[in-house]
XYZ file of C-alpha atoms in Angstrom:
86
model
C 0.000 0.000 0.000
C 2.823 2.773 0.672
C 4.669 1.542 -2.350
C 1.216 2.668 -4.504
C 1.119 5.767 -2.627
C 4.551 6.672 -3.168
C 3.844 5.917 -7.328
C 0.875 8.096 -6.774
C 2.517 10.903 -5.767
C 4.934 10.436 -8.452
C 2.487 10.481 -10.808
C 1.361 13.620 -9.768
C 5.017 15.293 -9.766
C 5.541 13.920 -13.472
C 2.493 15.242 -14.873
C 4.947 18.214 -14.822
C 8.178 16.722 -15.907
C 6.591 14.042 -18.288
C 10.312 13.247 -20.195
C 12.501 13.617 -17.353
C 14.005 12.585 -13.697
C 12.141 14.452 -11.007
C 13.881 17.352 -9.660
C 15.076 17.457 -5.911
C 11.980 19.881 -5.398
C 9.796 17.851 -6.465
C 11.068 14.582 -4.406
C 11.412 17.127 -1.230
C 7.538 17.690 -1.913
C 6.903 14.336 -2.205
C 9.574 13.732 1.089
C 7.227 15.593 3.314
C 4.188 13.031 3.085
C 6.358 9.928 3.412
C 6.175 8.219 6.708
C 7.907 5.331 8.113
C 5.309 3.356 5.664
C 6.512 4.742 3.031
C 10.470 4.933 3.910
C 10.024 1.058 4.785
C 8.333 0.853 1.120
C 11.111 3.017 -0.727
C 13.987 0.459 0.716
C 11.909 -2.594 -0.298
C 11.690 -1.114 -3.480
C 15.269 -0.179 -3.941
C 16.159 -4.560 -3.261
C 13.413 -5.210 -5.760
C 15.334 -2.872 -8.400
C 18.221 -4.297 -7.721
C 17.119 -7.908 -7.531
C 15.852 -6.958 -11.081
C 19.113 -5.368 -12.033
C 21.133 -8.453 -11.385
C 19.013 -10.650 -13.598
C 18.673 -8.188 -16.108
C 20.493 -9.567 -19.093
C 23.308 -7.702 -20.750
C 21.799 -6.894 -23.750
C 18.580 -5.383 -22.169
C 20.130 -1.731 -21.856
C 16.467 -0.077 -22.103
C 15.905 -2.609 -19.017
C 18.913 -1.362 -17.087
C 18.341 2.547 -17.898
C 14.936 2.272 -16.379
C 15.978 0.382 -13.322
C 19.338 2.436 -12.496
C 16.822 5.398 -12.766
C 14.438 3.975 -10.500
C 17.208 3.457 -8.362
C 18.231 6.872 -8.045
C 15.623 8.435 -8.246
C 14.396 6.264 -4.686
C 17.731 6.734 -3.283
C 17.444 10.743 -3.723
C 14.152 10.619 -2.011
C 15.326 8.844 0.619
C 17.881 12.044 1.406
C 15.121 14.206 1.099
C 13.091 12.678 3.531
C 16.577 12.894 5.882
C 16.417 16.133 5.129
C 12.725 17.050 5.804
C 12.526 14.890 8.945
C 13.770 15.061 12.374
Protein backbone atom coordinates (compact mmCIF):
# COMPACT_ATOMS: atom_id res chain seq x y z
CA UNK A 1 0.00 0.00 0.00
CA UNK A 2 2.82 2.77 0.67
CA UNK A 3 4.67 1.54 -2.35
CA UNK A 4 1.22 2.67 -4.50
CA UNK A 5 1.12 5.77 -2.63
CA UNK A 6 4.55 6.67 -3.17
CA UNK A 7 3.84 5.92 -7.33
CA UNK A 8 0.88 8.10 -6.77
CA UNK A 9 2.52 10.90 -5.77
CA UNK A 10 4.93 10.44 -8.45
CA UNK A 11 2.49 10.48 -10.81
CA UNK A 12 1.36 13.62 -9.77
CA UNK A 13 5.02 15.29 -9.77
CA UNK A 14 5.54 13.92 -13.47
CA UNK A 15 2.49 15.24 -14.87
CA UNK A 16 4.95 18.21 -14.82
CA UNK A 17 8.18 16.72 -15.91
CA UNK A 18 6.59 14.04 -18.29
CA UNK A 19 10.31 13.25 -20.20
CA UNK A 20 12.50 13.62 -17.35
CA UNK A 21 14.00 12.58 -13.70
CA UNK A 22 12.14 14.45 -11.01
CA UNK A 23 13.88 17.35 -9.66
CA UNK A 24 15.08 17.46 -5.91
CA UNK A 25 11.98 19.88 -5.40
CA UNK A 26 9.80 17.85 -6.47
CA UNK A 27 11.07 14.58 -4.41
CA UNK A 28 11.41 17.13 -1.23
CA UNK A 29 7.54 17.69 -1.91
CA UNK A 30 6.90 14.34 -2.21
CA UNK A 31 9.57 13.73 1.09
CA UNK A 32 7.23 15.59 3.31
CA UNK A 33 4.19 13.03 3.09
CA UNK A 34 6.36 9.93 3.41
CA UNK A 35 6.18 8.22 6.71
CA UNK A 36 7.91 5.33 8.11
CA UNK A 37 5.31 3.36 5.66
CA UNK A 38 6.51 4.74 3.03
CA UNK A 39 10.47 4.93 3.91
CA UNK A 40 10.02 1.06 4.78
CA UNK A 41 8.33 0.85 1.12
CA UNK A 42 11.11 3.02 -0.73
CA UNK A 43 13.99 0.46 0.72
CA UNK A 44 11.91 -2.59 -0.30
CA UNK A 45 11.69 -1.11 -3.48
CA UNK A 46 15.27 -0.18 -3.94
CA UNK A 47 16.16 -4.56 -3.26
CA UNK A 48 13.41 -5.21 -5.76
CA UNK A 49 15.33 -2.87 -8.40
CA UNK A 50 18.22 -4.30 -7.72
CA UNK A 51 17.12 -7.91 -7.53
CA UNK A 52 15.85 -6.96 -11.08
CA UNK A 53 19.11 -5.37 -12.03
CA UNK A 54 21.13 -8.45 -11.39
CA UNK A 55 19.01 -10.65 -13.60
CA UNK A 56 18.67 -8.19 -16.11
CA UNK A 57 20.49 -9.57 -19.09
CA UNK A 58 23.31 -7.70 -20.75
CA UNK A 59 21.80 -6.89 -23.75
CA UNK A 60 18.58 -5.38 -22.17
CA UNK A 61 20.13 -1.73 -21.86
CA UNK A 62 16.47 -0.08 -22.10
CA UNK A 63 15.91 -2.61 -19.02
CA UNK A 64 18.91 -1.36 -17.09
CA UNK A 65 18.34 2.55 -17.90
CA UNK A 66 14.94 2.27 -16.38
CA UNK A 67 15.98 0.38 -13.32
CA UNK A 68 19.34 2.44 -12.50
CA UNK A 69 16.82 5.40 -12.77
CA UNK A 70 14.44 3.97 -10.50
CA UNK A 71 17.21 3.46 -8.36
CA UNK A 72 18.23 6.87 -8.05
CA UNK A 73 15.62 8.43 -8.25
CA UNK A 74 14.40 6.26 -4.69
CA UNK A 75 17.73 6.73 -3.28
CA UNK A 76 17.44 10.74 -3.72
CA UNK A 77 14.15 10.62 -2.01
CA UNK A 78 15.33 8.84 0.62
CA UNK A 79 17.88 12.04 1.41
CA UNK A 80 15.12 14.21 1.10
CA UNK A 81 13.09 12.68 3.53
CA UNK A 82 16.58 12.89 5.88
CA UNK A 83 16.42 16.13 5.13
CA UNK A 84 12.73 17.05 5.80
CA UNK A 85 12.53 14.89 8.95
CA UNK A 86 13.77 15.06 12.37
Amino acid sequence: MALKTIYRHFHTAWKDTPHGPLSDVQLAKIALNCGRDEIAAIHFGLKLFRSELAGCPDWDFDMKYQLWGSIDTFERLLKQIEQVQP
